[in-house]
Amino acid sequence: MRPGTRVADAILQLLSRDWAGLAIALLPAAAGAWCVTLGTGWRILGGVLCAVALALGLGSLRHLVHVARVRVRYPPPGRMVDVGGYRMHVLAEGDAGPRPTVVWMPGGHAGGYAMYRLHALTRERTRSVLVDRPGSGWSDPGPFPRTTAAEAVELLTALERAGERGPYVFVGHSFGGLLMANAARRRPDLVAGLVLLDPTPPDVVAFGPSLATLRHVARDQTALALRHLFGLHALVPKNEAHSPEDPTRVLAVIETRAKANCAAASILRELSPGGITRVGWQTVVHDGELSPLPLLLVAPRDLTGGDKIFDTVDDPEESARVRHFFLTVRERFLAASSTARRVYTPEGTGHDFPDRVPEFVVQVVGSLLDEHAPGAPDPF
């Protein structure tokens, strides 16, 4: 690991602690006090530094009070399980019966609660599990750096220590799909099937055109962590009821803790050419590595919702090449298993289809569950 990367991870590790704002505020306070002792010419600078320290300290105290209130108002709905000196949150509901247990993983580095609607629909017919990656949701930050390979192992450990038993159907959306494919590769004996919801193809990162949304995502998450540490939280209307029926808002409040942004900033560094080069051997799932595991690749037929990516390409021929690249590169996941199948999402849906058509997603997952029910014919 490069020295600069180690320093960045050490900084993120510090910033992931909610008290880090107070520690940072001490720096200008100490510098200001020292300036005051130097004499009249330095006192103005010393006063400015002390004022900055006071503002930072008050902002940090505001954040700590906010965190305390959130803890009381939104306790973990599931279990906190130790995975080696830090805890992960696992919410498991429903009776598996003869069918496999479904485990969901959202995109980005969001907490499992982001897929609560899918979970709620699924738990009626089988056991359904939401897991918060370290740093996300209710889980502890965990060690840094955050990597997909490490989180695949942590996911499997959390399921085991929560008392869950396979076989599992792993379902992952976007960046979460890449994680689930990694977990399935490590323990194929525990997995009955894999459903990848428009998963993130590593080739997009390694060989695709430079995208500002990916290039700046780690930096933006670090900036958001600093905003939260000093009490600059996004406002949620007070008349909005927070409940399991409103999972997006609940998760938004839970993840105003700096740990969520710091963990995301760390792992999302993988989504750069340099990052994927460093971790690619452990992150990429190669052709045939999941055979003969049943695999469903569920994604839109076209590039609905992705126009902003192509609007930056002025040359028509180059734009056509970029579109072709994005349409074909995700199909590479089909090569991971000899029993892979392609499922197209409803017309007009884009990358966010799990949020827009959850019933469709549950139906697709249910079709895989039915194949594993007693007496079901072998589809392959």
Coordinates of C-alpha atoms in Angstrom, one line a residue:
M1 CA 0.0 0.0 0.0
R2 CA 1.3 3.4 -0.9
P3 CA 2.3 5.9 1.9
G4 CA -0.3 8.4 0.7
T5 CA -3.0 5.7 0.9
R6 CA -2.0 4.8 4.4
V7 CA -2.2 8.4 5.5
A8 CA -5.6 8.9 3.9
D9 CA -6.9 5.8 5.6
A10 CA -5.6 6.9 9.0
I11 CA -7.3 10.3 8.5
L12 CA -10.6 8.6 7.6
Q13 CA -10.2 6.3 10.6
L14 CA -10.0 9.3 12.8
L15 CA -12.8 11.2 11.1
S16 CA -15.1 8.2 11.4
R17 CA -15.3 8.9 15.2
D18 CA -18.0 11.4 16.1
W19 CA -15.8 13.1 18.7
A20 CA -13.1 13.8 16.1
G21 CA -14.6 17.3 15.6
L22 CA -13.6 18.3 19.1
A23 CA -10.1 17.0 18.6
I24 CA -9.8 19.0 15.4
A25 CA -11.1 22.1 17.2
L26 CA -8.2 21.9 19.7
L27 CA -5.7 22.6 16.9
P28 CA -6.7 26.2 16.2
A29 CA -7.4 26.7 19.9
A30 CA -3.8 25.7 20.8
A31 CA -2.4 27.7 17.9
G32 CA -4.4 30.8 18.9
A33 CA -3.4 30.6 22.6
W34 CA 0.3 30.3 21.5
C35 CA -0.1 33.4 19.2
V36 CA -1.5 35.4 22.1
T37 CA 1.6 34.7 24.2
L38 CA 3.8 36.1 21.5
G39 CA 2.8 39.7 22.1
T40 CA 0.6 42.5 20.7
G41 CA 1.3 41.9 17.0
W42 CA 0.1 38.3 17.2
R43 CA -3.0 38.8 19.3
I44 CA -5.3 39.6 16.4
L45 CA -4.3 36.3 14.7
G46 CA -4.6 34.5 18.0
G47 CA -8.1 35.9 18.5
V48 CA -9.2 34.8 15.0
L49 CA -7.9 31.3 15.6
C50 CA -9.6 31.1 19.0
A51 CA -12.9 32.2 17.3
V52 CA -12.5 29.6 14.7
A53 CA -11.8 27.0 17.4
L54 CA -14.9 28.1 19.3
A55 CA -17.1 27.8 16.1
L56 CA -15.7 24.4 15.3
G57 CA -16.1 23.2 18.9
L58 CA -19.8 24.4 19.1
G59 CA -20.5 22.7 15.8
S60 CA -18.9 19.5 17.0
L61 CA -21.0 19.6 20.2
R62 CA -24.1 20.1 18.1
H63 CA -23.2 17.0 16.1
L64 CA -22.6 14.9 19.3
V65 CA -26.0 16.0 20.7
H66 CA -27.6 15.1 17.3
V67 CA -25.9 11.7 17.4
A68 CA -27.2 11.0 20.9
R69 CA -30.7 11.9 20.0
V70 CA -30.6 9.7 16.9
R71 CA -29.4 6.7 19.0
V72 CA -32.3 7.1 21.3
R73 CA -34.9 7.7 18.6
Y74 CA -33.7 5.0 16.1
P75 CA -32.2 2.0 18.0
P76 CA -31.0 -0.9 15.8
P77 CA -34.1 -2.9 14.6
G78 CA -31.9 -6.0 14.3
R79 CA -29.0 -7.7 16.1
M80 CA -25.5 -6.2 16.6
V81 CA -23.0 -9.1 16.1
D82 CA -19.3 -9.0 16.8
V83 CA -17.2 -9.8 13.7
G84 CA -13.7 -9.4 15.3
G85 CA -13.6 -6.4 17.6
Y86 CA -16.3 -4.4 15.9
R87 CA -20.0 -5.0 15.4
M88 CA -22.3 -5.3 12.3
H89 CA -26.0 -4.9 12.2
V90 CA -28.1 -7.8 10.9
L91 CA -31.9 -7.6 10.5
A92 CA -33.3 -11.0 9.8
E93 CA -37.1 -11.7 9.6
G94 CA -39.4 -14.3 8.2
D95 CA -39.4 -18.1 8.1
A96 CA -37.1 -19.8 5.6
G97 CA -39.1 -23.1 5.5
P98 CA -38.0 -25.2 2.5
R99 CA -36.6 -22.2 0.6
P100 CA -33.2 -20.5 0.8
T101 CA -32.7 -17.3 2.9
V102 CA -32.5 -14.1 0.8
V103 CA -29.7 -11.7 1.7
W104 CA -29.9 -8.1 0.2
M105 CA -27.1 -5.6 -0.4
P106 CA -27.8 -2.1 -1.7
G107 CA -25.6 -0.1 -4.0
G108 CA -23.0 2.6 -3.2
H109 CA -22.0 2.0 0.4
A110 CA -25.5 2.5 1.9
G111 CA -26.9 0.6 4.9
G112 CA -29.0 -2.5 4.3
Y113 CA -32.1 -0.5 5.3
A114 CA -32.0 1.1 1.8
M115 CA -33.6 -2.2 0.6
Y116 CA -36.2 -2.4 3.3
R117 CA -39.1 -2.4 0.9
L118 CA -37.7 -5.4 -0.9
H119 CA -37.0 -7.1 2.4
A120 CA -40.6 -6.4 3.7
L121 CA -42.1 -8.0 0.5
T122 CA -39.8 -11.0 0.7
R123 CA -40.1 -11.9 4.4
E124 CA -43.7 -12.9 3.8
R125 CA -42.6 -16.0 1.8
T126 CA -39.1 -16.8 3.1
R127 CA -36.4 -15.6 5.5
S128 CA -35.0 -12.2 4.4
V129 CA -31.9 -10.5 5.8
L130 CA -30.5 -7.0 5.6
V131 CA -26.9 -6.4 6.6
D132 CA -25.2 -3.1 7.2
R133 CA -21.6 -3.0 5.9
P134 CA -19.1 -1.6 8.5
G135 CA -19.6 2.1 8.7
S136 CA -23.1 2.1 7.1
G137 CA -26.4 2.0 8.9
W138 CA -26.1 0.9 12.5
S139 CA -22.8 -1.0 12.1
D140 CA -19.5 0.1 13.7
P141 CA -16.9 1.7 11.4
G142 CA -14.6 -1.3 11.3
P143 CA -10.9 -1.2 10.2
F144 CA -9.6 0.9 7.3
P145 CA -9.1 0.6 4.4
R146 CA -12.5 -0.5 3.4
T147 CA -12.4 -2.9 0.5
T148 CA -14.9 -5.1 -1.3
A149 CA -12.8 -8.2 -0.7
A150 CA -12.7 -7.5 3.1
E151 CA -16.4 -6.7 3.2
A152 CA -17.3 -10.0 1.5
V153 CA -15.6 -11.8 4.3
E154 CA -17.2 -9.6 6.9
L155 CA -20.6 -10.3 5.4
L156 CA -20.2 -14.0 5.6
T157 CA -18.9 -13.7 9.2
A158 CA -21.8 -11.5 10.3
L159 CA -24.3 -14.0 8.9
E160 CA -22.7 -16.9 10.7
R161 CA -22.4 -15.1 14.0
A162 CA -26.0 -13.9 13.8
G163 CA -27.0 -17.5 13.7
E164 CA -28.2 -17.5 10.1
R165 CA -27.8 -20.7 8.1
G166 CA -27.6 -21.2 4.3
P167 CA -28.3 -21.9 1.7
Y168 CA -28.6 -18.3 0.7
V169 CA -29.7 -16.4 -2.3
F170 CA -27.5 -13.3 -2.5
V171 CA -29.0 -10.3 -4.1
G172 CA -26.9 -7.2 -4.7
H173 CA -27.6 -3.9 -6.6
S174 CA -24.9 -1.9 -8.3
F175 CA -21.7 -1.8 -6.1
G176 CA -23.5 -4.2 -3.8
G177 CA -23.8 -6.7 -6.7
L178 CA -20.0 -6.7 -7.0
L179 CA -19.8 -7.4 -3.2
M180 CA -22.3 -10.3 -3.4
A181 CA -20.4 -11.9 -6.3
N182 CA -17.3 -11.8 -4.2
A183 CA -19.0 -13.4 -1.2
A184 CA -20.4 -16.1 -3.5
R185 CA -17.0 -16.8 -4.9
R186 CA -15.5 -17.3 -1.4
R187 CA -18.3 -19.6 -0.1
P188 CA -20.1 -21.2 -3.0
D189 CA -21.1 -24.0 -0.6
L190 CA -23.4 -21.6 1.2
V191 CA -25.0 -20.1 -1.9
A192 CA -28.0 -21.4 -3.7
G193 CA -28.2 -18.6 -6.2
L194 CA -27.0 -15.1 -7.1
V195 CA -29.1 -12.2 -8.3
L196 CA -27.1 -9.3 -9.6
L197 CA -29.2 -6.1 -10.1
D198 CA -27.3 -4.0 -12.7
P199 CA -24.0 -4.7 -10.9
T200 CA -21.0 -2.5 -11.1
P201 CA -18.7 -4.0 -13.8
P202 CA -15.0 -3.5 -12.9
D203 CA -14.2 -3.0 -16.6
V204 CA -16.2 0.3 -16.4
V205 CA -13.7 1.5 -13.9
A206 CA -10.5 0.1 -15.5
F207 CA -11.2 0.7 -19.2
G208 CA -14.2 3.1 -19.4
P209 CA -14.2 6.8 -20.1
S210 CA -13.4 9.1 -17.2
L211 CA -16.6 10.0 -15.3
A212 CA -16.6 13.0 -12.9
T213 CA -19.2 11.2 -10.7
L214 CA -16.8 8.4 -10.1
R215 CA -13.6 10.5 -10.1
H216 CA -14.8 12.8 -7.2
V217 CA -17.0 10.5 -5.2
A218 CA -14.4 9.7 -2.5
R219 CA -13.5 13.4 -2.1
D220 CA -17.2 14.3 -1.9
Q221 CA -17.8 11.7 0.8
T222 CA -14.9 13.0 2.9
A223 CA -16.2 16.6 2.6
L224 CA -19.6 15.4 3.7
A225 CA -18.1 13.7 6.7
L226 CA -16.5 16.9 7.8
R227 CA -19.7 18.8 7.4
H228 CA -21.5 16.3 9.7
L229 CA -18.7 16.4 12.3
F230 CA -19.2 20.1 12.7
G231 CA -23.0 19.9 12.9
L232 CA -23.9 20.9 9.3
H233 CA -26.5 18.2 8.8
A234 CA -29.1 18.1 6.1
L235 CA -32.5 19.2 7.4
V236 CA -35.4 16.7 7.5
P237 CA -38.8 18.3 7.8
K238 CA -40.1 17.8 11.3
N239 CA -43.6 16.9 10.1
E240 CA -42.3 13.9 8.3
A241 CA -42.9 10.6 10.2
H242 CA -40.0 8.3 10.4
S243 CA -41.1 4.7 10.3
P244 CA -40.2 1.3 8.7
E245 CA -42.6 2.4 5.9
D246 CA -40.3 5.4 5.3
P247 CA -36.9 3.6 5.2
T248 CA -35.1 6.1 3.0
R249 CA -35.6 8.9 5.5
V250 CA -34.7 6.7 8.4
L251 CA -31.5 5.7 6.8
A252 CA -30.7 9.3 5.9
V253 CA -30.9 10.3 9.5
I254 CA -28.9 7.3 10.8
E255 CA -26.1 7.9 8.3
T256 CA -25.5 11.5 9.4
R257 CA -22.8 10.0 11.6
A258 CA -19.4 10.6 10.0
K259 CA -18.6 6.9 10.0
A260 CA -20.9 6.3 7.0
N261 CA -19.2 8.9 4.8
C262 CA -15.7 7.9 5.9
A263 CA -16.3 4.2 5.1
A264 CA -17.8 5.1 1.8
A265 CA -14.9 7.4 1.0
S266 CA -12.5 4.6 1.7
I267 CA -14.1 1.8 -0.3
L268 CA -15.2 4.0 -3.2
R269 CA -11.6 4.6 -4.0
E270 CA -11.8 1.2 -5.7
L271 CA -13.9 3.0 -8.4
S272 CA -10.9 4.5 -10.0
P273 CA -8.3 3.1 -12.5
G274 CA -5.6 3.2 -9.8
G275 CA -7.9 1.8 -7.1
I276 CA -9.1 -1.1 -9.2
T277 CA -5.5 -1.9 -10.2
R278 CA -4.5 -2.2 -6.5
V279 CA -7.4 -4.4 -5.5
G280 CA -8.5 -6.0 -8.7
W281 CA -7.3 -9.5 -8.2
Q282 CA -9.3 -9.8 -5.0
T283 CA -12.3 -7.8 -6.3
V284 CA -13.0 -9.0 -9.8
V285 CA -15.0 -12.2 -10.4
H286 CA -13.5 -13.9 -13.5
D287 CA -15.1 -16.0 -16.2
G288 CA -16.4 -19.4 -14.9
E289 CA -15.4 -18.7 -11.2
L290 CA -19.0 -19.0 -10.1
S291 CA -19.9 -22.1 -12.1
P292 CA -22.3 -23.9 -11.8
L293 CA -24.0 -21.5 -9.4
P294 CA -27.4 -20.2 -10.7
L295 CA -26.9 -16.5 -11.6
L296 CA -29.5 -14.0 -12.8
L297 CA -28.2 -10.8 -14.3
V298 CA -31.1 -8.3 -14.0
A299 CA -30.6 -5.0 -15.8
P300 CA -32.3 -2.6 -18.2
R301 CA -32.2 -3.3 -21.9
D302 CA -31.1 0.2 -22.7
L303 CA -29.4 3.1 -21.0
T304 CA -32.4 4.9 -19.6
G305 CA -31.5 7.5 -17.0
G306 CA -27.8 7.6 -18.1
D307 CA -28.0 10.5 -20.6
K308 CA -26.0 12.8 -18.4
I309 CA -23.0 10.5 -18.9
F310 CA -23.1 10.8 -22.7
D311 CA -24.0 14.5 -22.9
T312 CA -20.4 15.3 -22.1
V313 CA -19.2 13.5 -25.3
D314 CA -19.6 15.9 -28.2
D315 CA -18.3 13.6 -31.0
P316 CA -21.2 11.5 -32.3
E317 CA -19.0 8.5 -33.1
E318 CA -17.3 8.6 -29.8
S319 CA -20.7 8.9 -28.0
A320 CA -21.9 5.9 -29.9
R321 CA -18.8 4.0 -28.8
V322 CA -19.3 5.0 -25.2
R323 CA -23.0 3.8 -25.3
H324 CA -22.0 0.5 -26.8
F325 CA -19.3 0.1 -24.1
F326 CA -21.8 0.6 -21.3
L327 CA -24.4 -1.6 -22.8
T328 CA -22.1 -4.6 -23.3
V329 CA -19.7 -4.4 -20.4
R330 CA -22.2 -5.4 -17.7
E331 CA -23.0 -8.5 -19.7
R332 CA -19.6 -9.8 -18.7
F333 CA -21.1 -11.0 -15.5
L334 CA -22.9 -13.7 -17.5
A335 CA -19.5 -15.3 -18.2
A336 CA -19.0 -15.9 -14.4
S337 CA -21.3 -18.9 -14.4
S338 CA -22.2 -21.6 -16.9
T339 CA -25.8 -21.4 -15.7
A340 CA -26.2 -17.6 -15.9
R341 CA -29.3 -16.1 -17.3
R342 CA -30.2 -12.6 -18.5
V343 CA -33.4 -10.9 -17.2
Y344 CA -34.5 -7.5 -18.6
T345 CA -36.2 -4.9 -16.3
P346 CA -39.5 -3.3 -17.4
E347 CA -39.3 -0.8 -20.2
G348 CA -38.6 2.7 -19.1
T349 CA -36.6 1.8 -16.0
G350 CA -33.0 2.7 -15.4
H351 CA -30.3 1.9 -12.9
D352 CA -32.6 2.7 -10.0
F353 CA -35.2 0.1 -10.9
P354 CA -35.0 -1.7 -7.5
D355 CA -36.6 1.5 -6.0
R356 CA -39.0 2.1 -8.8
V357 CA -40.3 -1.5 -9.4
P358 CA -39.6 -3.5 -6.1
E359 CA -42.5 -5.9 -6.9
F360 CA -40.7 -6.9 -10.1
V361 CA -37.4 -7.5 -8.3
V362 CA -39.1 -9.6 -5.6
Q363 CA -40.8 -11.6 -8.4
V364 CA -37.5 -12.3 -10.1
V365 CA -35.9 -13.4 -6.8
G366 CA -39.0 -15.5 -6.1
S367 CA -38.6 -17.3 -9.3
L368 CA -35.1 -18.4 -8.2
L369 CA -36.5 -19.4 -4.8
D370 CA -39.2 -21.6 -6.4
E371 CA -36.6 -23.5 -8.3
H372 CA -35.1 -24.6 -5.0
A373 CA -38.4 -25.6 -3.4
P374 CA -39.0 -29.3 -2.8
G375 CA -40.2 -31.0 -5.9
A376 CA -39.2 -28.2 -8.3
P377 CA -37.7 -29.4 -11.6
D378 CA -34.1 -28.7 -12.3
P379 CA -34.2 -25.6 -14.7
F380 CA -30.7 -26.5 -16.0

